[in-house]
Amino acid sequence: MISSIFERTNPINYIILCVFISLFLIGGFFLYLEVPFTLEVLIKLFQSLIIIITSLFLIDFINRKNFLTKSNSFTLFFFVLIFCLFPKIFNQTNLLISNVFILMSFRRLVSIRSNRDIEIKIFDASLWVFVATFFYSWSLLFILLVFAGIFLYKKNDYRNLLIPFVALSVVLVLAFTFYYLTNHLEKFYSLVYFAPEFTIEKYEDIRYIIPLLFICVMGIWSTIAFFLRKQSKSFVTRVPGILIFLMLILAILVAIISESANTSEVIFSIFPLSIIIAKNVENIKKLWIKEIFLWSFIILPFIILFL
């Protein structure tokens, strides 16, 4: 039973998921994306793999430290499988890097609840968002999550509200200095680019619409179940839970207005969706329903890969 494997946090689970994502990454590059087999492509494939595995362990760290789910591997399971539903992401190195920085920002943000080094944590959370923006401009929207965290943790002293602007100044000064010294100042002015666009054509491709509809159905079902179950209400009242939902809302907004036209922009929604869906699976009592739920996530990526 697949559920019995991931209901625990055994090291073998990490190995299984890392091997799965590695094999699927290769398939995504050469079967789905149909890129040529060259040294340059192999290097990019290896880079993508390292970034994704880094994200995987970062998510595991965030989840364990903040008790977002119970002690199991379902969050990592869904993170990997949702990733595999959108193979276009594998080839978007900048998006992958940006997502890592957003995760690092979230990690620092939720740690504010310890009431230690609050100013430093707000600064770090803001800094990582601005760094992520250099790799993907729409990442800037996640600075709203930092301000939300400040208010939710009741740290909305005016000095704390100014810290994100200090972080922005630091990033801008360092970036300007670097490009000035390297005689590439024109690149500094084009680092951040916004061109809001809703491209309906990308949703006409069956390889895009099937995984999107699947994730929407599973996400909505899990969200409704999350709020209806009594044992879940204590979680949602905690700030990390609220921030997860706010992060998902911002990620959906990014996906809607982004100028990207290949569904890779859904990357920012994968982490919050993984948490929400994992919470739902934890509370499914009937084993056969849980098994069907999990196997649907395993089978669909292979169908998408060969469409």
XYZ file of C-alpha atoms in Angstrom, residues 12-292:
281
model
C 13.809 5.433 2.285
C 10.973 7.825 1.425
C 13.463 10.575 0.586
C 15.422 8.165 -1.591
C 12.266 7.024 -3.414
C 11.165 10.601 -4.103
C 14.635 11.752 -5.185
C 14.972 8.802 -7.580
C 11.464 9.405 -8.915
C 12.029 13.101 -9.572
C 15.426 12.338 -11.145
C 13.975 9.808 -13.590
C 10.998 12.010 -14.351
C 13.267 14.998 -14.905
C 15.147 13.039 -17.561
C 11.869 11.970 -19.144
C 10.552 15.514 -18.978
C 13.570 16.910 -20.793
C 13.866 14.322 -23.567
C 10.286 13.057 -24.014
C 8.031 15.977 -23.093
C 10.229 18.950 -23.976
C 12.005 17.000 -26.746
C 15.303 18.821 -26.246
C 18.425 17.499 -28.029
C 20.857 15.303 -26.131
C 23.836 17.656 -25.689
C 26.349 18.465 -22.975
C 24.707 21.849 -22.420
C 21.316 20.207 -21.888
C 22.808 17.658 -19.484
C 24.355 20.463 -17.431
C 21.034 22.295 -17.304
C 19.269 19.057 -16.352
C 21.725 18.523 -13.498
C 21.258 22.121 -12.328
C 17.478 21.710 -12.302
C 17.770 18.463 -10.356
C 19.987 20.039 -7.684
C 17.606 22.999 -7.293
C 14.511 20.777 -7.044
C 16.101 18.443 -4.486
C 17.219 21.507 -2.504
C 13.598 22.701 -2.545
C 12.487 19.268 -1.390
C 14.670 19.264 1.706
C 13.871 22.911 2.422
C 10.151 22.108 2.412
C 10.739 19.150 4.702
C 12.618 21.436 7.111
C 9.837 24.055 7.084
C 7.171 21.418 7.615
C 8.906 19.650 10.501
C 9.907 22.825 12.333
C 6.447 24.364 12.157
C 4.268 21.220 12.414
C 2.281 22.157 9.317
C 1.278 18.500 8.947
C 1.621 15.375 11.040
C 4.834 13.349 11.092
C 4.676 11.811 7.612
C 6.026 12.246 4.088
C 2.797 13.203 2.328
C 3.852 16.833 1.834
C 7.039 15.780 0.030
C 5.079 13.166 -1.926
C 2.630 15.742 -3.278
C 5.348 18.326 -3.880
C 7.222 15.914 -6.151
C 4.135 14.588 -7.940
C 2.607 18.029 -8.585
C 5.982 19.135 -9.942
C 5.880 16.193 -12.351
C 2.447 17.240 -13.617
C 4.075 20.323 -15.172
C 7.304 19.177 -16.899
C 7.754 22.627 -18.453
C 8.976 23.807 -15.051
C 12.040 21.563 -15.285
C 13.494 23.732 -18.040
C 12.891 27.061 -16.250
C 16.037 27.478 -14.148
C 15.280 31.055 -13.101
C 11.819 30.083 -11.885
C 13.244 27.163 -9.921
C 15.803 29.427 -8.246
C 13.194 32.082 -7.522
C 10.970 29.468 -5.891
C 13.828 28.395 -3.597
C 14.271 31.976 -2.403
C 10.524 32.333 -1.791
C 10.644 29.165 0.310
C 13.600 30.578 2.250
C 11.608 33.749 2.827
C 8.643 31.749 4.115
C 10.919 29.780 6.437
C 12.184 32.962 8.077
C 8.707 34.466 8.186
C 7.058 31.625 10.107
C 9.973 31.525 12.564
C 8.949 34.981 13.868
C 6.581 33.236 16.280
C 9.561 32.282 18.476
C 9.786 36.001 19.408
C 13.558 35.923 19.017
C 15.518 38.141 16.606
C 12.274 39.441 15.110
C 13.859 42.320 13.199
C 16.506 40.058 11.664
C 13.898 37.523 10.563
C 11.714 40.185 8.951
C 14.779 41.553 7.184
C 15.798 38.093 5.952
C 12.283 37.234 4.776
C 12.112 40.502 2.826
C 15.630 40.132 1.465
C 14.939 36.689 -0.014
C 11.798 37.964 -1.742
C 13.729 40.788 -3.387
C 16.522 38.418 -4.413
C 13.891 36.083 -5.912
C 12.553 39.038 -7.899
C 15.817 39.286 -9.826
C 15.204 35.780 -11.155
C 11.454 36.150 -11.728
C 9.890 39.596 -11.546
C 6.453 38.533 -10.324
C 8.048 37.092 -7.181
C 7.833 40.641 -5.858
C 4.162 40.048 -5.015
C 5.240 37.765 -2.179
C 6.491 40.787 -0.233
C 2.796 41.132 0.662
C 3.164 37.848 2.528
C 5.917 39.396 4.653
C 3.697 42.320 5.640
C 0.858 39.868 6.333
C 3.175 37.913 8.624
C 4.155 41.074 10.494
C 0.501 41.894 11.196
C -0.567 38.316 11.945
C 2.217 37.888 14.474
C 1.202 41.280 15.918
C 4.641 42.738 15.295
C 3.254 45.724 13.390
C 5.379 48.291 15.175
C 6.213 51.012 12.652
C 9.897 50.088 12.844
C 9.152 46.519 11.790
C 7.037 47.790 8.903
C 10.028 49.778 7.645
C 12.390 46.786 7.646
C 11.273 45.427 4.218
C 12.117 48.808 2.687
C 15.566 48.647 4.283
C 16.046 45.198 2.737
C 14.954 46.580 -0.644
C 17.503 49.401 -0.361
C 20.289 46.947 0.455
C 19.478 44.734 -2.539
C 19.228 47.705 -4.922
C 22.515 49.235 -3.741
C 24.389 45.935 -4.045
C 22.916 45.202 -7.475
C 23.633 48.712 -8.749
C 27.209 48.558 -7.465
C 27.827 45.195 -9.125
C 26.518 46.247 -12.537
C 28.249 49.615 -12.322
C 31.635 48.047 -11.581
C 31.203 45.491 -14.370
C 30.130 48.155 -16.894
C 26.714 46.562 -17.415
C 24.599 49.284 -15.877
C 21.960 48.914 -18.594
C 21.175 45.429 -17.246
C 20.366 46.888 -13.846
C 17.510 48.941 -15.287
C 16.030 45.892 -17.025
C 16.355 43.432 -14.142
C 12.722 43.652 -13.128
C 10.139 43.487 -15.895
C 6.366 43.389 -15.486
C 3.996 42.726 -18.365
C 0.661 41.487 -16.969
C -1.001 39.202 -19.477
C -3.636 36.501 -19.340
C -2.891 34.116 -22.198
C -5.981 31.965 -22.652
C -4.408 30.048 -25.550
C -2.085 28.087 -23.261
C -5.104 26.477 -21.614
C -6.291 25.076 -24.931
C -3.450 22.530 -24.974
C -4.634 19.225 -23.502
C -1.239 18.734 -21.834
C -1.878 21.912 -19.839
C -5.594 21.764 -19.169
C -5.668 18.191 -17.784
C -3.130 18.735 -14.959
C -4.577 22.167 -14.176
C -8.117 20.808 -13.860
C -6.848 17.881 -11.794
C -4.980 20.152 -9.379
C -7.929 22.553 -9.155
C -10.327 19.721 -8.260
C -7.951 18.168 -5.719
C -7.025 21.561 -4.284
C -10.628 22.732 -3.892
C -11.682 19.399 -2.386
C -8.789 19.473 0.080
C -9.428 23.112 1.007
C -13.120 22.503 1.697
C -12.314 19.362 3.689
C -9.659 21.295 5.582
C -12.152 23.865 6.845
C -15.003 21.443 7.496
C -13.110 19.035 9.721
C -13.181 20.027 13.389
C -9.664 18.786 14.056
C -8.349 21.082 11.337
C -9.806 24.282 12.759
C -7.106 24.546 15.408
C -4.498 24.497 12.647
C -6.015 27.234 10.523
C -6.120 29.592 13.476
C -2.365 29.340 13.746
C -0.424 31.894 11.771
C 1.593 29.397 9.678
C -1.668 27.890 8.426
C -3.057 31.293 7.509
C 0.179 32.201 5.749
C -0.017 28.979 3.724
C -3.418 30.011 2.358
C -2.270 33.574 1.695
C 0.759 32.184 -0.126
C -1.524 30.051 -2.297
C -3.702 33.063 -3.132
C -0.648 35.095 -4.163
C 0.666 32.145 -6.198
C -2.642 31.885 -8.053
C -2.528 35.630 -8.730
C 0.995 35.283 -10.148
C -0.147 32.422 -12.392
C -3.085 34.464 -13.694
C -1.282 37.704 -14.542
C 2.121 36.295 -15.498
C 3.255 36.739 -19.083
C 4.532 33.132 -19.104
C 2.581 30.931 -21.486
C 3.641 27.393 -20.602
C 2.120 26.768 -17.119
C 5.560 26.902 -15.476
C 4.235 29.899 -13.532
C 2.229 27.542 -11.307
C 5.456 26.626 -9.498
C 4.762 28.974 -6.574
C 1.482 27.214 -5.789
C 3.068 23.762 -5.443
C 4.316 24.161 -1.860
C 1.076 25.522 -0.326
C -0.985 23.007 -2.307
C 1.229 20.174 -1.059
C 0.570 21.189 2.543
C -3.192 21.583 2.063
C -3.610 18.308 0.151
C -1.399 16.451 2.646
C -3.641 17.669 5.478
C -6.629 16.264 3.618
C -5.023 12.861 3.044
C -4.061 12.611 6.714
C -7.733 12.735 7.640
C -9.102 10.294 5.055
C -10.227 7.302 7.114
C -11.141 4.849 4.359
C -7.991 3.200 3.068
C -9.306 2.533 -0.444
C -10.177 6.211 -0.945
C -6.740 7.244 0.270
C -5.074 4.746 -2.076
C -7.056 5.950 -5.103
